[in-house]
């Protein structure tokens, strides 16, 4: 594999990493939301959780919501860039392999099974497809 092909693989893999990051922020958002709700619920029952801790939890929740939203926007932008690069590849089989691998996160084995090719053929077509990808 050439240095250029390796660079293109890293560039195409950005969606996978961005989605993992976004999902991690979703988990944090759910936990922050849960904490804020428990504190608010405790206050309404007359328990002394303290308005300061509730206020801090709500501020943290708002911050996490903002950060999660930004991660989602980044993910959408990255997927759009990758989609545009893949659409410019002239061969439809190559496009299909790139979409399935870099946007649907399928393995070469899964792609081979679905496209009725051998894994060796998918790997060969993938390598040729990388040569056709023009980065923005």
PDB file of C-alpha atoms in Angstrom:
ATOM      1  CA  UNK A   1       0.000   0.000   0.000  1.00  0.00           C
ATOM      2  CA  UNK A   2       1.337   3.441  -0.908  1.00  0.00           C
ATOM      3  CA  UNK A   3       1.719   6.352   1.486  1.00  0.00           C
ATOM      4  CA  UNK A   4      -1.008   8.186  -0.419  1.00  0.00           C
ATOM      5  CA  UNK A   5      -3.411   5.233  -0.069  1.00  0.00           C
ATOM      6  CA  UNK A   6      -2.715   5.040   3.663  1.00  0.00           C
ATOM      7  CA  UNK A   7      -3.414   8.761   3.997  1.00  0.00           C
ATOM      8  CA  UNK A   8      -6.691   8.344   2.089  1.00  0.00           C
ATOM      9  CA  UNK A   9      -7.725   5.474   4.371  1.00  0.00           C
ATOM     10  CA  UNK A  10      -7.100   7.679   7.409  1.00  0.00           C
ATOM     11  CA  UNK A  11      -9.073  10.511   5.804  1.00  0.00           C
ATOM     12  CA  UNK A  12     -11.971   8.196   4.950  1.00  0.00           C
ATOM     13  CA  UNK A  13     -11.958   6.691   8.452  1.00  0.00           C
ATOM     14  CA  UNK A  14     -12.704  10.099   9.999  1.00  0.00           C
ATOM     15  CA  UNK A  15     -16.452   9.363   9.995  1.00  0.00           C
ATOM     16  CA  UNK A  16     -15.960   6.205  12.038  1.00  0.00           C
ATOM     17  CA  UNK A  17     -13.910   8.047  14.657  1.00  0.00           C
ATOM     18  CA  UNK A  18     -16.236  11.061  14.688  1.00  0.00           C
ATOM     19  CA  UNK A  19     -19.233   8.782  15.216  1.00  0.00           C
ATOM     20  CA  UNK A  20     -17.514   6.966  18.096  1.00  0.00           C
ATOM     21  CA  UNK A  21     -16.795  10.349  19.689  1.00  0.00           C
ATOM     22  CA  UNK A  22     -20.375  11.536  19.171  1.00  0.00           C
ATOM     23  CA  UNK A  23     -21.757   8.357  20.760  1.00  0.00           C
ATOM     24  CA  UNK A  24     -19.479   8.858  23.776  1.00  0.00           C
ATOM     25  CA  UNK A  25     -20.863  12.378  24.203  1.00  0.00           C
ATOM     26  CA  UNK A  26     -24.406  10.962  23.985  1.00  0.00           C
ATOM     27  CA  UNK A  27     -23.603   8.644  26.892  1.00  0.00           C
ATOM     28  CA  UNK A  28     -22.240  11.578  28.883  1.00  0.00           C
ATOM     29  CA  UNK A  29     -25.318  13.640  28.012  1.00  0.00           C
ATOM     30  CA  UNK A  30     -27.637  10.906  29.282  1.00  0.00           C
ATOM     31  CA  UNK A  31     -25.704  10.652  32.551  1.00  0.00           C
ATOM     32  CA  UNK A  32     -25.661  14.428  33.049  1.00  0.00           C
ATOM     33  CA  UNK A  33     -29.401  14.536  32.339  1.00  0.00           C
ATOM     34  CA  UNK A  34     -29.997  11.737  34.836  1.00  0.00           C
ATOM     35  CA  UNK A  35     -27.993  13.542  37.543  1.00  0.00           C
ATOM     36  CA  UNK A  36     -29.830  16.833  36.967  1.00  0.00           C
ATOM     37  CA  UNK A  37     -33.209  15.076  37.087  1.00  0.00           C
ATOM     38  CA  UNK A  38     -32.357  13.251  40.317  1.00  0.00           C
ATOM     39  CA  UNK A  39     -31.208  16.465  41.963  1.00  0.00           C
ATOM     40  CA  UNK A  40     -34.306  18.349  40.824  1.00  0.00           C
ATOM     41  CA  UNK A  41     -36.541  15.506  41.963  1.00  0.00           C
ATOM     42  CA  UNK A  42     -34.808  15.396  45.344  1.00  0.00           C
ATOM     43  CA  UNK A  43     -35.402  19.109  45.831  1.00  0.00           C
ATOM     44  CA  UNK A  44     -39.088  18.780  45.045  1.00  0.00           C
ATOM     45  CA  UNK A  45     -39.342  16.123  47.778  1.00  0.00           C
ATOM     46  CA  UNK A  46     -37.849  18.547  50.268  1.00  0.00           C
ATOM     47  CA  UNK A  47     -34.484  16.791  50.472  1.00  0.00           C
ATOM     48  CA  UNK A  48     -31.522  19.055  50.938  1.00  0.00           C
ATOM     49  CA  UNK A  49     -29.531  18.467  47.793  1.00  0.00           C
ATOM     50  CA  UNK A  50     -28.848  22.180  47.699  1.00  0.00           C
ATOM     51  CA  UNK A  51     -29.806  24.538  44.924  1.00  0.00           C
ATOM     52  CA  UNK A  52     -26.137  25.131  44.219  1.00  0.00           C
ATOM     53  CA  UNK A  53     -25.573  21.482  43.276  1.00  0.00           C
ATOM     54  CA  UNK A  54     -28.730  21.476  41.139  1.00  0.00           C
ATOM     55  CA  UNK A  55     -27.639  24.663  39.418  1.00  0.00           C
ATOM     56  CA  UNK A  56     -24.170  23.204  38.807  1.00  0.00           C
ATOM     57  CA  UNK A  57     -25.714  20.028  37.371  1.00  0.00           C
ATOM     58  CA  UNK A  58     -27.968  22.059  35.056  1.00  0.00           C
ATOM     59  CA  UNK A  59     -25.017  24.145  33.853  1.00  0.00           C
ATOM     60  CA  UNK A  60     -23.062  20.940  33.232  1.00  0.00           C
ATOM     61  CA  UNK A  61     -26.037  19.485  31.362  1.00  0.00           C
ATOM     62  CA  UNK A  62     -26.345  22.563  29.142  1.00  0.00           C
ATOM     63  CA  UNK A  63     -22.607  22.463  28.405  1.00  0.00           C
ATOM     64  CA  UNK A  64     -22.757  18.763  27.532  1.00  0.00           C
ATOM     65  CA  UNK A  65     -25.785  19.339  25.280  1.00  0.00           C
ATOM     66  CA  UNK A  66     -23.855  22.028  23.415  1.00  0.00           C
ATOM     67  CA  UNK A  67     -20.743  19.874  23.046  1.00  0.00           C
ATOM     68  CA  UNK A  68     -22.817  16.895  21.885  1.00  0.00           C
ATOM     69  CA  UNK A  69     -24.591  19.063  19.304  1.00  0.00           C
ATOM     70  CA  UNK A  70     -21.220  20.277  17.995  1.00  0.00           C
ATOM     71  CA  UNK A  71     -19.979  16.684  17.697  1.00  0.00           C
ATOM     72  CA  UNK A  72     -23.089  15.784  15.713  1.00  0.00           C
ATOM     73  CA  UNK A  73     -22.550  18.747  13.384  1.00  0.00           C
ATOM     74  CA  UNK A  74     -18.912  17.695  12.899  1.00  0.00           C
ATOM     75  CA  UNK A  75     -20.000  14.131  12.143  1.00  0.00           C
ATOM     76  CA  UNK A  76     -22.519  15.294   9.549  1.00  0.00           C
ATOM     77  CA  UNK A  77     -19.917  17.538   7.897  1.00  0.00           C
ATOM     78  CA  UNK A  78     -17.298  14.778   7.799  1.00  0.00           C
ATOM     79  CA  UNK A  79     -19.791  12.266   6.360  1.00  0.00           C
ATOM     80  CA  UNK A  80     -20.755  14.812   3.686  1.00  0.00           C
ATOM     81  CA  UNK A  81     -17.086  15.345   2.713  1.00  0.00           C
ATOM     82  CA  UNK A  82     -16.509  11.602   2.501  1.00  0.00           C
ATOM     83  CA  UNK A  83     -19.734  11.088   0.536  1.00  0.00           C
ATOM     84  CA  UNK A  84     -18.690  13.721  -2.000  1.00  0.00           C
ATOM     85  CA  UNK A  85     -15.260  12.140  -2.421  1.00  0.00           C
ATOM     86  CA  UNK A  86     -16.816   8.705  -2.934  1.00  0.00           C
ATOM     87  CA  UNK A  87     -19.433   9.974  -5.419  1.00  0.00           C
ATOM     88  CA  UNK A  88     -16.586  11.236  -7.618  1.00  0.00           C
ATOM     89  CA  UNK A  89     -15.201   7.702  -8.041  1.00  0.00           C
ATOM     90  CA  UNK A  90     -16.374   6.657 -11.531  1.00  0.00           C
ATOM     91  CA  UNK A  91     -16.850   2.904 -10.909  1.00  0.00           C
ATOM     92  CA  UNK A  92     -20.090   1.948  -9.133  1.00  0.00           C
ATOM     93  CA  UNK A  93     -18.653  -1.218  -7.569  1.00  0.00           C
ATOM     94  CA  UNK A  94     -15.813   0.831  -6.126  1.00  0.00           C
ATOM     95  CA  UNK A  95     -18.271   3.417  -4.813  1.00  0.00           C
ATOM     96  CA  UNK A  96     -20.329   0.652  -3.202  1.00  0.00           C
ATOM     97  CA  UNK A  97     -17.276  -0.812  -1.491  1.00  0.00           C
ATOM     98  CA  UNK A  98     -16.194   2.599  -0.198  1.00  0.00           C
ATOM     99  CA  UNK A  99     -19.673   3.480   1.067  1.00  0.00           C
ATOM    100  CA  UNK A 100     -20.140   0.139   2.792  1.00  0.00           C
ATOM    101  CA  UNK A 101     -16.678   0.243   4.377  1.00  0.00           C
ATOM    102  CA  UNK A 102     -16.278   3.918   5.329  1.00  0.00           C
ATOM    103  CA  UNK A 103     -19.872   5.047   5.887  1.00  0.00           C
ATOM    104  CA  UNK A 104     -21.673   1.837   6.900  1.00  0.00           C
ATOM    105  CA  UNK A 105     -18.586   0.474   8.729  1.00  0.00           C
ATOM    106  CA  UNK A 106     -18.821  -2.995   7.204  1.00  0.00           C
ATOM    107  CA  UNK A 107     -15.820  -5.321   7.080  1.00  0.00           C
ATOM    108  CA  UNK A 108     -14.416  -6.536   3.781  1.00  0.00           C
ATOM    109  CA  UNK A 109     -15.830  -9.972   4.604  1.00  0.00           C
ATOM    110  CA  UNK A 110     -19.335  -8.548   5.047  1.00  0.00           C
ATOM    111  CA  UNK A 111     -19.018  -6.536   1.830  1.00  0.00           C
ATOM    112  CA  UNK A 112     -17.787  -9.587  -0.094  1.00  0.00           C
ATOM    113  CA  UNK A 113     -20.741 -11.606   1.131  1.00  0.00           C
ATOM    114  CA  UNK A 114     -23.288  -8.935   0.211  1.00  0.00           C
ATOM    115  CA  UNK A 115     -21.736  -8.158  -3.178  1.00  0.00           C
ATOM    116  CA  UNK A 116     -21.108 -11.833  -4.035  1.00  0.00           C
ATOM    117  CA  UNK A 117     -17.371 -11.375  -4.521  1.00  0.00           C
ATOM    118  CA  UNK A 118     -14.427 -12.995  -2.801  1.00  0.00           C
ATOM    119  CA  UNK A 119     -12.707 -11.058  -0.043  1.00  0.00           C
ATOM    120  CA  UNK A 120      -9.594 -10.913  -2.213  1.00  0.00           C
ATOM    121  CA  UNK A 121     -11.597  -9.249  -5.001  1.00  0.00           C
ATOM    122  CA  UNK A 122     -13.069  -6.717  -2.545  1.00  0.00           C
ATOM    123  CA  UNK A 123      -9.606  -5.883  -1.201  1.00  0.00           C
ATOM    124  CA  UNK A 124      -8.253  -5.468  -4.736  1.00  0.00           C
ATOM    125  CA  UNK A 125     -11.176  -3.249  -5.773  1.00  0.00           C
ATOM    126  CA  UNK A 126     -10.816  -1.256  -2.541  1.00  0.00           C
ATOM    127  CA  UNK A 127      -7.163  -0.591  -3.271  1.00  0.00           C
ATOM    128  CA  UNK A 128      -8.032   0.522  -6.824  1.00  0.00           C
ATOM    129  CA  UNK A 129     -10.853   2.674  -5.449  1.00  0.00           C
ATOM    130  CA  UNK A 130      -8.420   4.466  -3.154  1.00  0.00           C
ATOM    131  CA  UNK A 131      -6.430   5.519  -6.214  1.00  0.00           C
ATOM    132  CA  UNK A 132      -9.608   7.079  -7.644  1.00  0.00           C
ATOM    133  CA  UNK A 133     -10.515   9.051  -4.507  1.00  0.00           C
ATOM    134  CA  UNK A 134      -9.773  12.768  -4.760  1.00  0.00           C
ATOM    135  CA  UNK A 135      -9.582  14.467  -1.384  1.00  0.00           C
ATOM    136  CA  UNK A 136     -11.046  17.911  -0.830  1.00  0.00           C
TER     137      UNK A 136
END
